[in-house]
Short mmCIF file of C-alpha atoms and ligand atoms in Angstrom, two decimals:
data_model
loop_
_atom_site.label_atom_id
_atom_site.label_comp_id
_atom_site.label_asym_id
_atom_site.label_seq_id
_atom_site.Cartn_x
_atom_site.Cartn_y
_atom_site.Cartn_z
CA MET A 1 48.15 36.89 -64.57
CA GLU A 2 51.36 38.59 -63.60
CA SER A 3 49.07 40.56 -61.80
CA GLN A 4 47.67 38.66 -60.75
CA GLU A 5 46.41 38.40 -56.67
CA GLN A 6 47.26 35.32 -54.54
CA VAL A 7 44.08 34.69 -53.28
CA ALA A 8 44.09 34.33 -49.17
CA PRO A 9 43.14 30.83 -47.81
CA ALA A 10 39.41 31.20 -46.94
CA SER A 11 38.09 33.53 -48.94
CA PRO A 12 34.44 33.79 -50.38
CA ASP A 13 37.30 32.96 -54.04
CA HIS A 14 37.47 29.19 -52.00
CA THR A 15 34.38 28.75 -50.84
CA ARG A 16 33.68 29.64 -54.99
CA PHE A 17 36.38 27.78 -55.91
CA THR A 18 35.56 24.49 -53.29
CA HIS A 19 31.65 24.63 -55.56
CA CYS A 20 33.60 24.68 -58.93
CA LEU A 21 34.67 21.33 -57.82
CA GLU A 22 31.95 19.74 -56.28
CA LEU A 23 29.92 20.58 -59.49
CA ILE A 24 33.34 18.31 -60.66
CA LYS A 25 32.07 16.26 -59.28
CA GLN A 26 28.67 16.00 -60.18
CA ARG A 27 29.14 15.34 -63.73
CA THR A 28 32.44 12.94 -63.72
CA LYS A 29 31.87 9.37 -62.99
CA GLY A 30 34.56 6.79 -61.77
CA PRO A 31 37.42 7.64 -60.52
CA VAL A 32 37.96 10.89 -62.50
CA PHE A 33 37.40 13.68 -60.14
CA GLU A 34 40.03 11.78 -56.60
CA THR A 35 42.48 11.52 -60.32
CA TRP A 36 42.48 14.60 -61.57
CA PHE A 37 40.53 17.30 -59.32
CA GLN A 38 40.62 16.27 -56.08
CA LYS A 39 43.72 17.66 -54.95
CA LEU A 40 43.29 21.01 -57.16
CA GLU A 41 44.91 24.37 -55.46
CA LEU A 42 43.26 27.36 -56.15
CA ILE A 43 46.07 29.49 -57.14
CA SER A 44 45.02 33.63 -57.95
CA LEU A 45 41.74 35.60 -60.25
CA ASP A 46 41.39 39.00 -62.50
CA GLU A 47 38.17 39.22 -64.02
CA THR A 48 38.86 37.09 -67.16
CA ALA A 49 41.91 34.06 -65.49
CA ILE A 50 42.03 31.73 -62.65
CA ARG A 51 45.02 30.30 -61.75
CA ILE A 52 44.80 26.15 -60.46
CA GLY A 53 48.31 25.25 -59.11
CA THR A 54 47.85 20.67 -59.12
CA LEU A 55 49.77 18.39 -57.66
CA ASN A 56 52.02 17.66 -60.24
CA GLN A 57 53.69 17.55 -64.60
CA PHE A 58 51.81 14.71 -64.60
CA VAL A 59 48.20 16.29 -63.22
CA LYS A 60 48.35 19.12 -65.59
CA GLN A 61 49.44 17.53 -69.15
CA TRP A 62 46.49 15.15 -68.01
CA ILE A 63 44.29 18.01 -68.31
CA GLU A 64 45.80 19.82 -70.37
CA GLU A 65 45.76 16.80 -73.75
CA GLY A 66 43.08 15.35 -72.56
CA GLU A 67 39.38 16.58 -72.89
CA LEU A 68 39.43 18.06 -68.40
CA LEU A 69 41.19 20.74 -69.48
CA PRO A 70 36.70 22.62 -71.26
CA LEU A 71 35.43 20.47 -68.33
CA LEU A 72 37.11 22.02 -65.76
CA GLU A 73 36.95 25.60 -67.38
CA LYS A 74 32.96 25.61 -67.13
CA ALA A 75 32.41 24.80 -64.22
CA ALA A 76 34.51 27.34 -62.70
CA SER A 77 32.33 29.88 -65.14
CA GLU A 78 30.17 28.27 -63.59
CA ALA A 79 30.85 29.37 -59.42
CA PHE A 80 32.65 31.89 -60.08
CA GLY A 81 29.79 33.69 -62.55
CA ARG A 82 31.62 35.02 -64.99
CA PRO A 83 33.80 33.42 -68.38
CA LEU A 84 37.28 32.26 -66.94
CA LYS A 85 39.13 30.80 -69.06
CA ALA A 86 42.32 28.38 -66.46
CA ALA A 87 45.82 28.54 -65.93
CA LEU A 88 47.54 25.58 -65.34
CA VAL A 89 50.72 25.72 -62.83
CA VAL A 90 52.68 22.86 -60.90
CA LYS A 91 52.58 24.53 -57.26
CA PRO A 92 56.63 24.17 -56.02
CA ARG A 93 56.37 21.43 -53.46
CA PRO A 94 58.26 21.33 -50.58
CA GLN A 95 62.43 19.52 -49.73
CA ALA A 96 61.59 16.22 -48.54
CA SER A 97 63.43 16.35 -45.00
CA PRO A 98 66.84 14.69 -45.43
CA ASP A 99 66.31 11.87 -43.88
CA SER A 100 62.70 10.77 -45.30
CA GLY A 101 64.57 8.11 -46.60
CA THR A 102 66.32 8.12 -50.31
CA ALA A 103 63.44 7.09 -52.36
CA SER A 104 61.78 10.72 -51.95
CA VAL A 105 64.53 11.85 -53.72
CA ALA A 106 62.59 13.88 -55.85
CA SER A 107 65.09 13.41 -60.71
CA ALA A 108 63.33 12.19 -63.26
CA PRO A 109 63.62 9.42 -65.66
CA SER A 110 67.08 8.57 -66.49
CA ALA A 111 66.64 8.78 -70.50
CA ALA A 112 65.88 6.42 -72.11
CA GLY A 113 68.01 3.70 -73.16
CA THR A 114 70.12 3.70 -69.36
CA VAL A 115 68.61 0.68 -67.70
CA THR A 116 70.64 -1.84 -69.55
CA THR A 117 71.69 -4.59 -67.32
CA THR A 118 70.85 -6.73 -65.25
CA THR A 119 70.20 -7.09 -61.82
CA SER A 120 72.50 -9.30 -59.66
CA LEU A 121 70.93 -10.61 -56.67
CA ALA A 122 74.29 -12.67 -56.16
CA SER A 123 76.92 -11.84 -53.54
CA ASP A 124 76.66 -8.56 -52.04
CA GLY A 125 73.59 -7.46 -51.36
CA SER A 126 74.26 -5.17 -48.63
CA ARG A 127 73.61 -1.34 -48.37
CA THR A 128 76.61 1.70 -48.55
CA PRO A 129 74.57 4.00 -44.93
CA THR A 130 72.88 7.11 -46.34
CA GLY A 131 75.90 9.64 -45.33
CA THR A 132 78.74 8.37 -47.09
CA THR A 133 80.32 8.03 -50.74
CA THR A 134 81.49 4.81 -51.62
CA PRO A 135 79.71 5.00 -54.56
CA ARG A 136 78.25 1.81 -55.95
CA PRO A 137 78.22 0.98 -59.63
CA ARG A 138 74.81 -0.21 -59.68
CA GLY A 139 71.36 -0.90 -57.93
CA ARG A 140 69.53 -3.68 -57.20
CA LEU A 141 66.50 -4.79 -55.66
CA GLU A 142 67.16 -6.43 -51.94
CA PRO A 143 68.57 -9.03 -52.07
CA ASP A 144 64.84 -10.75 -50.76
CA SER A 145 63.14 -10.06 -52.87
CA ILE A 146 62.26 -12.97 -54.91
CA VAL A 147 62.14 -11.73 -58.89
CA GLN A 148 65.11 -10.29 -60.34
CA LEU A 149 64.74 -7.56 -62.68
CA LYS A 150 65.12 -9.08 -66.59
CA ASP A 151 67.14 -6.25 -68.74
CA GLU A 152 63.54 -6.67 -71.28
CA TYR A 153 61.11 -5.50 -69.50
CA ALA A 154 62.16 -1.69 -69.66
CA PHE A 155 60.50 1.61 -70.29
CA GLU A 156 62.32 1.77 -73.31
CA ASN A 157 61.03 -1.67 -74.57
CA TYR A 158 57.22 -0.80 -73.50
CA VAL A 159 54.92 0.02 -76.45
CA VAL A 160 52.66 2.72 -75.33
CA GLY A 161 48.85 3.12 -76.51
CA PRO A 162 45.17 4.22 -75.82
CA SER A 163 45.79 1.06 -73.77
CA ASN A 164 48.06 0.89 -70.81
CA ARG A 165 49.28 5.27 -71.35
CA PHE A 166 47.52 6.31 -68.58
CA ALA A 167 48.86 3.16 -66.13
CA HIS A 168 52.16 3.96 -68.46
CA ALA A 169 51.90 7.82 -67.40
CA ALA A 170 51.68 5.87 -63.82
CA ALA A 171 54.04 4.57 -63.53
CA LEU A 172 56.32 7.13 -65.47
CA ALA A 173 54.93 9.63 -62.09
CA VAL A 174 55.86 7.32 -59.69
CA VAL A 175 59.53 7.25 -60.85
CA LYS A 176 59.14 10.43 -60.55
CA ASN A 177 58.27 10.59 -57.32
CA PRO A 178 58.20 7.80 -55.04
CA GLY A 179 55.78 7.33 -52.66
CA ARG A 180 54.62 11.07 -52.84
CA ASP A 181 51.56 11.57 -55.27
CA TYR A 182 50.48 7.93 -56.03
CA ASN A 183 50.12 5.82 -53.24
CA PRO A 184 49.72 3.04 -53.92
CA LEU A 185 49.75 2.49 -56.93
CA PHE A 186 47.27 0.25 -58.02
CA ILE A 187 48.16 -0.74 -61.92
CA HIS A 188 45.32 -4.07 -62.90
CA SER A 189 44.81 -6.68 -66.00
CA ASN A 190 44.09 -8.95 -67.69
CA VAL A 191 46.33 -11.40 -67.41
CA GLY A 192 49.47 -11.25 -70.37
CA LEU A 193 48.36 -7.70 -71.06
CA GLY A 194 51.62 -6.02 -69.44
CA LYS A 195 51.72 -5.41 -65.33
CA THR A 196 54.39 -7.29 -64.83
CA HIS A 197 56.31 -5.48 -67.63
CA LEU A 198 56.03 -2.08 -66.15
CA LEU A 199 56.48 -3.02 -62.40
CA GLN A 200 60.29 -4.00 -63.06
CA ALA A 201 60.04 -0.92 -65.59
CA ILE A 202 59.90 0.99 -62.10
CA CYS A 203 62.20 -1.02 -59.95
CA HIS A 204 64.91 -0.31 -62.92
CA GLU A 205 64.29 3.24 -63.13
CA LEU A 206 64.33 3.27 -59.44
CA VAL A 207 67.26 1.47 -58.75
CA ALA A 208 69.05 3.02 -61.38
CA ARG A 209 69.62 6.22 -59.08
CA GLU A 210 72.30 7.40 -56.73
CA PRO A 211 71.91 6.85 -53.43
CA HIS A 212 70.16 3.46 -54.91
CA PRO A 213 65.83 3.17 -52.54
CA ARG A 214 65.39 -0.21 -50.84
CA ILE A 215 63.20 -1.24 -52.73
CA LEU A 216 62.21 -4.93 -51.85
CA TYR A 217 60.33 -7.15 -54.54
CA LEU A 218 57.70 -9.88 -54.46
CA SER A 219 55.50 -12.04 -56.01
CA CYS A 220 52.60 -12.18 -53.52
CA GLU A 221 52.68 -15.63 -53.13
CA GLU A 222 55.90 -15.50 -51.84
CA PHE A 223 54.72 -13.06 -49.23
CA VAL A 224 51.99 -15.60 -48.05
CA ASN A 225 54.48 -18.35 -48.47
CA ARG A 226 56.90 -15.71 -46.73
CA PHE A 227 54.74 -15.42 -43.67
CA VAL A 228 53.44 -19.23 -43.37
CA THR A 229 57.66 -19.92 -42.20
CA ALA A 230 57.78 -16.97 -39.86
CA LEU A 231 54.56 -17.43 -38.01
CA SER A 232 55.27 -20.84 -37.68
CA ASN A 233 58.81 -20.31 -36.69
CA HIS A 234 58.19 -17.29 -34.57
CA ALA A 235 60.31 -15.61 -36.32
CA LEU A 236 56.74 -12.50 -37.66
CA GLU A 237 59.14 -9.58 -35.69
CA THR A 238 62.13 -10.65 -38.40
CA PHE A 239 59.48 -10.27 -40.39
CA ARG A 240 57.57 -6.89 -39.91
CA SER A 241 60.60 -5.77 -39.72
CA LYS A 242 62.42 -6.79 -42.73
CA HIS A 243 58.90 -4.67 -44.71
CA ARG A 244 58.40 -2.42 -42.92
CA SER A 245 61.98 -0.75 -43.51
CA MET A 246 61.91 -0.84 -47.25
CA ASP A 247 62.16 2.31 -49.15
CA VAL A 248 59.47 0.25 -52.33
CA LEU A 249 58.28 -1.88 -51.69
CA VAL A 250 55.76 -4.21 -55.03
CA ILE A 251 54.08 -6.62 -55.26
CA ASP A 252 52.92 -8.71 -58.13
CA ASP A 253 49.73 -10.27 -58.40
CA ILE A 254 48.12 -8.89 -54.88
CA HIS A 255 44.34 -11.36 -55.90
CA PHE A 256 46.17 -13.48 -54.23
CA LEU A 257 45.21 -12.12 -51.22
CA ALA A 258 41.52 -13.16 -51.70
CA ASP A 259 39.62 -15.71 -48.63
CA LYS A 260 43.99 -15.41 -46.96
CA ARG A 261 42.09 -13.16 -44.00
CA GLN A 262 45.50 -13.58 -41.07
CA ILE A 263 47.20 -11.90 -44.08
CA GLN A 264 45.27 -9.22 -45.07
CA GLU A 265 45.32 -8.40 -41.70
CA GLU A 266 49.39 -8.91 -41.99
CA PHE A 267 49.19 -7.05 -44.51
CA PHE A 268 46.98 -3.87 -43.60
CA HIS A 269 50.10 -2.88 -41.10
CA THR A 270 52.76 -3.37 -43.43
CA PHE A 271 51.04 -1.34 -46.17
CA ASN A 272 49.80 1.10 -42.95
CA ALA A 273 53.66 1.42 -41.66
CA LEU A 274 54.81 2.03 -45.50
CA TYR A 275 52.42 4.20 -45.97
CA ASN A 276 52.74 6.18 -42.88
CA ALA A 277 56.12 6.47 -43.69
CA GLN A 278 55.84 7.79 -46.94
CA LYS A 279 57.57 4.93 -49.25
CA GLN A 280 56.65 3.73 -51.44
CA ILE A 281 53.75 0.95 -52.30
CA ILE A 282 53.01 -0.47 -56.24
CA LEU A 283 51.45 -3.97 -56.86
CA SER A 284 49.44 -5.56 -59.33
CA SER A 285 46.29 -7.14 -59.66
CA ASP A 286 44.57 -9.36 -62.37
CA SER A 287 40.95 -7.43 -60.57
CA HIS A 288 40.23 -3.96 -59.40
CA PRO A 289 40.51 -3.43 -56.08
CA SER A 290 36.60 -3.70 -55.47
CA GLU A 291 37.15 -7.09 -57.60
CA ILE A 292 39.21 -9.11 -55.61
CA PRO A 293 37.29 -11.87 -53.72
CA THR A 294 36.66 -11.37 -49.92
CA LEU A 295 39.59 -8.77 -50.01
CA GLU A 296 39.07 -7.05 -46.22
CA GLU A 297 36.54 -3.37 -46.27
CA ARG A 298 40.20 -1.63 -45.73
CA LEU A 299 42.42 -2.78 -47.84
CA VAL A 300 40.11 -2.16 -50.57
CA SER A 301 40.06 1.93 -49.27
CA ARG A 302 43.21 1.61 -48.80
CA PHE A 303 44.33 0.19 -52.57
CA ASN A 304 41.40 3.03 -53.87
CA SER A 305 42.89 5.85 -52.13
CA GLY A 306 46.56 5.64 -54.98
CA LEU A 307 46.12 5.93 -57.88
CA VAL A 308 44.47 3.02 -59.94
CA ALA A 309 44.96 2.18 -63.67
CA LYS A 310 43.78 -0.27 -65.91
CA ILE A 311 45.53 -2.12 -68.24
CA GLU A 312 42.73 -3.17 -71.82
CA PRO A 313 43.50 -5.64 -73.85
CA PRO A 314 45.54 -3.62 -76.57
CA PRO A 315 44.04 -2.68 -80.03
CA PHE A 316 45.86 -4.16 -83.05
CA GLU A 317 48.14 -0.56 -84.00
CA THR A 318 49.52 -1.17 -80.68
CA ARG A 319 49.45 -5.24 -81.16
CA ALA A 320 51.80 -5.48 -84.11
CA ALA A 321 53.76 -1.98 -82.80
CA ILE A 322 54.55 -4.69 -80.09
CA ILE A 323 54.88 -7.92 -82.00
CA LYS A 324 57.18 -5.04 -84.55
CA LYS A 325 59.63 -4.08 -81.15
CA LYS A 326 60.31 -8.02 -79.63
CA ALA A 327 61.15 -9.33 -82.83
CA LEU A 328 63.48 -6.52 -83.69
CA SER A 329 64.57 -7.74 -79.65
CA ARG A 330 65.76 -10.78 -81.57
CA GLY A 331 66.82 -9.01 -84.09
CA CYS A 332 63.66 -10.51 -86.34
CA ASP A 333 62.91 -7.11 -88.96
CA LEU A 334 59.65 -8.54 -90.09
CA SER A 335 57.70 -7.48 -93.08
CA ASP A 336 54.68 -5.18 -92.12
CA ASP A 337 51.71 -7.94 -93.99
CA VAL A 338 53.12 -11.08 -91.15
CA VAL A 339 53.09 -8.30 -88.79
CA GLN A 340 49.56 -7.56 -89.07
CA LEU A 341 48.80 -10.94 -89.36
CA LEU A 342 50.17 -12.28 -85.64
CA ALA A 343 48.36 -9.25 -84.47
CA GLN A 344 44.74 -10.06 -86.47
CA ARG A 345 45.74 -13.42 -85.08
CA ILE A 346 46.45 -12.87 -82.01
CA ASP A 347 44.10 -10.29 -79.81
CA SER A 348 44.31 -10.33 -76.43
CA ASN A 349 47.11 -11.58 -74.49
CA ILE A 350 50.61 -10.61 -74.81
CA ARG A 351 52.44 -13.67 -73.33
CA GLU A 352 49.93 -15.15 -76.05
CA ILE A 353 51.67 -13.16 -78.99
CA GLU A 354 55.04 -12.88 -77.60
CA GLY A 355 55.33 -17.32 -77.85
CA ALA A 356 54.52 -17.18 -81.12
CA LEU A 357 57.03 -15.01 -82.38
CA ASN A 358 59.33 -17.06 -80.81
CA ARG A 359 58.10 -20.39 -81.86
CA LEU A 360 57.91 -18.42 -85.56
CA ILE A 361 60.90 -17.23 -85.08
CA GLY A 362 62.74 -20.29 -84.20
CA THR A 363 60.76 -22.42 -86.88
CA ALA A 364 62.17 -20.78 -89.51
CA SER A 365 65.89 -19.68 -88.18
CA LEU A 366 65.58 -24.58 -88.00
CA THR A 367 64.92 -24.74 -91.60
CA ASN A 368 66.55 -22.56 -92.22
CA THR A 369 63.23 -20.28 -93.70
CA ARG A 370 62.13 -16.70 -94.38
CA ILE A 371 59.72 -15.97 -92.85
CA ASP A 372 57.35 -14.45 -95.22
CA ARG A 373 53.72 -14.54 -94.36
CA GLU A 374 52.63 -17.79 -96.29
CA PHE A 375 54.99 -19.73 -93.24
CA ALA A 376 55.07 -17.27 -90.75
CA SER A 377 50.51 -18.49 -91.81
CA GLN A 378 51.38 -21.87 -91.39
CA VAL A 379 52.76 -22.16 -88.47
CA LEU A 380 50.06 -20.33 -86.62
CA ARG A 381 47.79 -23.12 -88.09
CA ASP A 382 50.17 -25.15 -86.47
CA LEU A 383 49.86 -22.88 -82.77
CA LEU A 384 46.53 -21.43 -83.31
CA GLY A 385 44.46 -23.66 -85.11
CA ASP A 386 42.50 -23.02 -88.15
CA ASP A 387 41.16 -19.03 -87.84
CA GLY A 388 37.81 -20.33 -89.32
CA GLY A 389 38.53 -16.85 -91.87
CA ALA A 390 37.74 -13.95 -92.51
CA VAL A 391 35.02 -11.51 -90.40
CA PRO A 392 32.97 -11.16 -93.68
CA LEU A 393 32.81 -6.24 -93.32
CA HIS A 394 28.51 -7.80 -94.08
CA GLU A 395 28.78 -9.20 -90.19
CA ILE A 396 30.42 -6.25 -88.60
CA ALA A 397 28.29 -3.70 -90.57
CA ASP A 398 25.23 -6.28 -89.57
CA VAL A 399 26.69 -6.23 -85.32
CA VAL A 400 27.77 -2.39 -85.33
CA CYS A 401 23.65 -1.89 -86.60
CA GLY A 402 22.32 -4.03 -83.37
CA LYS A 403 24.38 -2.73 -80.32
CA LEU A 404 23.77 0.53 -82.00
CA ARG A 405 20.03 1.01 -83.49
CA VAL A 406 21.22 2.27 -86.66
CA LYS A 407 19.55 0.99 -90.34
CA LEU A 408 22.18 -1.22 -91.86
CA THR A 409 21.57 1.13 -95.16
CA ASP A 410 22.04 4.55 -93.29
CA ILE A 411 25.71 3.57 -92.34
CA GLN A 412 26.76 1.81 -95.25
CA SER A 413 24.62 5.37 -97.44
CA LYS A 414 25.93 9.28 -96.98
CA ARG A 415 24.18 9.82 -94.81
CA ARG A 416 25.56 12.34 -92.13
CA THR A 417 23.27 12.24 -88.25
CA LYS A 418 25.99 11.96 -85.52
CA LYS A 419 24.17 8.60 -84.86
CA VAL A 420 24.54 7.32 -88.20
CA ALA A 421 27.92 8.96 -88.36
CA PHE A 422 29.53 7.76 -85.24
CA ALA A 423 28.72 3.95 -86.29
CA ARG A 424 29.63 4.36 -89.06
CA HIS A 425 33.19 5.36 -87.59
CA ILE A 426 33.04 2.17 -85.55
CA ALA A 427 32.16 -0.08 -87.82
CA MET A 428 35.65 1.26 -89.54
CA PHE A 429 37.59 1.57 -86.26
CA VAL A 430 36.34 -2.41 -86.15
CA ALA A 431 37.05 -3.39 -89.34
CA ARG A 432 40.88 -2.56 -89.48
CA ASN A 433 41.29 -3.71 -86.31
CA VAL A 434 39.70 -7.50 -87.22
CA THR A 435 40.06 -7.70 -90.62
CA GLU A 436 42.86 -7.31 -93.08
CA HIS A 437 41.23 -5.53 -95.77
CA THR A 438 42.71 -2.31 -96.84
CA LEU A 439 41.46 1.62 -96.04
CA ALA A 440 40.04 1.79 -99.53
CA GLU A 441 38.21 -1.75 -98.90
CA ILE A 442 36.74 -0.42 -95.89
CA GLY A 443 35.77 3.19 -96.77
CA SER A 444 33.83 1.88 -99.69
CA HIS A 445 31.56 -0.62 -97.89
CA PHE A 446 30.88 1.93 -94.97
CA GLY A 447 29.37 4.91 -97.49
CA GLY A 448 31.54 4.47 -100.54
CA LYS A 449 34.62 6.64 -98.56
CA ASP A 450 37.76 7.32 -99.48
CA HIS A 451 41.03 6.38 -97.24
CA THR A 452 41.22 9.42 -96.22
CA THR A 453 38.23 9.24 -94.07
CA VAL A 454 38.59 5.43 -93.06
CA LEU A 455 42.13 6.21 -91.93
CA TYR A 456 41.03 9.33 -89.64
CA ALA A 457 37.32 7.46 -88.52
CA ILE A 458 39.80 5.01 -86.42
CA GLU A 459 41.47 8.09 -85.17
CA LYS A 460 39.00 9.38 -83.86
CA ILE A 461 37.41 6.96 -82.13
CA GLY A 462 41.00 5.58 -80.98
CA GLY A 463 41.05 9.04 -79.45
CA GLU A 464 37.29 8.31 -77.80
CA ALA A 465 38.58 4.46 -77.08
CA GLU A 466 41.52 6.56 -74.88
CA ARG A 467 39.41 8.91 -72.68
CA ASN A 468 36.60 6.59 -72.39
CA PRO A 469 36.16 3.67 -71.00
CA GLU A 470 32.38 2.85 -72.71
CA THR A 471 32.47 3.09 -75.98
CA ARG A 472 36.03 0.44 -75.68
CA ALA A 473 33.72 -1.23 -73.58
CA LEU A 474 32.12 -1.24 -77.00
CA ILE A 475 34.45 -1.59 -79.42
CA GLU A 476 35.45 -4.22 -76.74
CA GLU A 477 31.64 -6.14 -77.47
CA ILE A 478 31.50 -5.30 -81.05
CA GLN A 479 34.77 -7.41 -81.73
CA ARG A 480 34.07 -10.10 -79.64
CA GLU A 481 31.15 -10.72 -81.45
CA ALA A 482 32.41 -9.81 -84.88
CA ARG A 483 34.76 -12.23 -84.31
CA GLY A 484 32.57 -15.66 -84.07
CA ARG A 485 30.89 -14.22 -87.49
CA ARG A 486 33.65 -15.30 -89.67
CA GLY A 487 32.72 -17.00 -92.31
CA PRO A 488 34.66 -19.99 -94.49
CA ARG A 489 37.85 -20.39 -94.60
P1 ADP B 501 50.45 -9.52 -66.56
O1 ADP B 501 52.23 -9.19 -65.48
O2 ADP B 501 50.13 -8.64 -66.79
O3 ADP B 501 50.77 -10.91 -66.90
P2 ADP B 501 53.98 -9.71 -67.97
O4 ADP B 501 53.78 -7.76 -67.75
O5 ADP B 501 53.62 -10.39 -67.65
O6 ADP B 501 51.85 -9.21 -68.27
O7 ADP B 501 53.30 -8.48 -69.56
C1 ADP B 501 53.16 -10.39 -70.81
C2 ADP B 501 54.68 -10.39 -71.68
O8 ADP B 501 53.77 -8.90 -72.84
C3 ADP B 501 55.66 -9.34 -71.63
O9 ADP B 501 57.19 -10.40 -72.47
C4 ADP B 501 56.20 -8.07 -71.79
O10 ADP B 501 57.19 -8.02 -72.16
C5 ADP B 501 54.91 -8.05 -73.03
N1 ADP B 501 54.52 -6.83 -72.93
C6 ADP B 501 53.65 -6.67 -72.55
N2 ADP B 501 52.78 -5.35 -72.37
C7 ADP B 501 53.85 -4.99 -73.59
C8 ADP B 501 53.68 -3.56 -74.07
N3 ADP B 501 52.92 -2.16 -73.41
N4 ADP B 501 55.17 -3.31 -75.05
C9 ADP B 501 55.39 -3.97 -74.97
N5 ADP B 501 55.59 -5.52 -74.20
C10 ADP B 501 54.49 -5.65 -73.48
MG1 MG B 502 52.69 -10.81 -64.45
#
């Protein structure tokens, strides 16, 4: 590799590399190409290997650890007409100019556990001008921010699983290089799945930095209110210059711009001013930019131009990990069977899980009762109503067979054709998520397998769901349908 020569720009090899990227573009779906491949650069080439530059470590890792490397190597081999192994390297970036804003000073995220203080908006909101040496003990949001950062919403309290791994990695990438590679960062999900937590986690990391970047954090509703007030007070200029002088602008729940034409216009200009100055913009929303009703096309395209990350509803294992962690942070070490019961009964919204947990811990402490499965079950029944009993395994089998067009007798047999094995693995995965059966029981129901096969299936399908949104959607659909077939209690 060392002997490889740097490929001159505009050489035939560059043309072939462009062709390689074209091939990848044709072979990928959704935003995969724009997110991971578009900005790759050819660095050097020899008979058997190609060196490719990536924007940052995040992209390098994602390509190497996902299933994207074979795709890249295949396209490169085709474009160059010989088998090539690919090696990715992070391209060195030009130094940020000293006056380009404090937020663009790159440094690694601080170690987990360092952000433990509540950011206070109280007294001194003034900012030490860059260049003076007066230290500030800790960072804070700009005093105009509407929220106070919650201690709990830090990265170390965020449980990462297949449903949020991408959004989490994207948030870390923004922390590392605000205003540079992923601007804007746009995180979307249904309610209660951790958008605000991630937004605040980013802020926690950034405000802990020296020198402190100016971070304004607003709910979209507040942005709208302020605009309306400024408009009626003839104070638009002040409104504008305030927002446009930030290093980082965070707007939570940007979908609130729906149906508000004039404010969309205003936000468009704010966005452009910040973007052009390489300031980081971070947005959250309940839907993808293109699904926000009546959002102007130019805003949709701006929002899409950075990194759009979706958070999916968490699978069983992630829900269980979150419950365990939240309970521990409330000083309560729940036993595994109670954790599983909670994760079982509340399957979509984490805020709801938290509500149930608070209720459980609160009731236990009031009545001085130990939290065991029975007690938890009782409290949850009061809270959520009767769930009508468990989903029978044969119903899961039935739903899977209907969706994947395989025969019931096949998935319960030992047949191993690809299609049948896939359906069986999906059924095992779903059974683990929506029932309380043991691995051994699940295995014996689906083809007389032992618990290690079930574990393997869970891991395999979990991995696929992580990489492939279609698999995720399929699983969600099957789970929804299966839950609709709960048996009598
Ligand atoms: P959203 O903004 O998407 O509506 P929030 O960020 O307010 O959701 O999250 C709701 C609750 O769930 C918060 O208490 C948050 O800490 C918690 N939560 C969500 N996702 C996670 C996670 N992955 N790990 C730990 N807690 C989480
Ligand atoms: Mg929120």
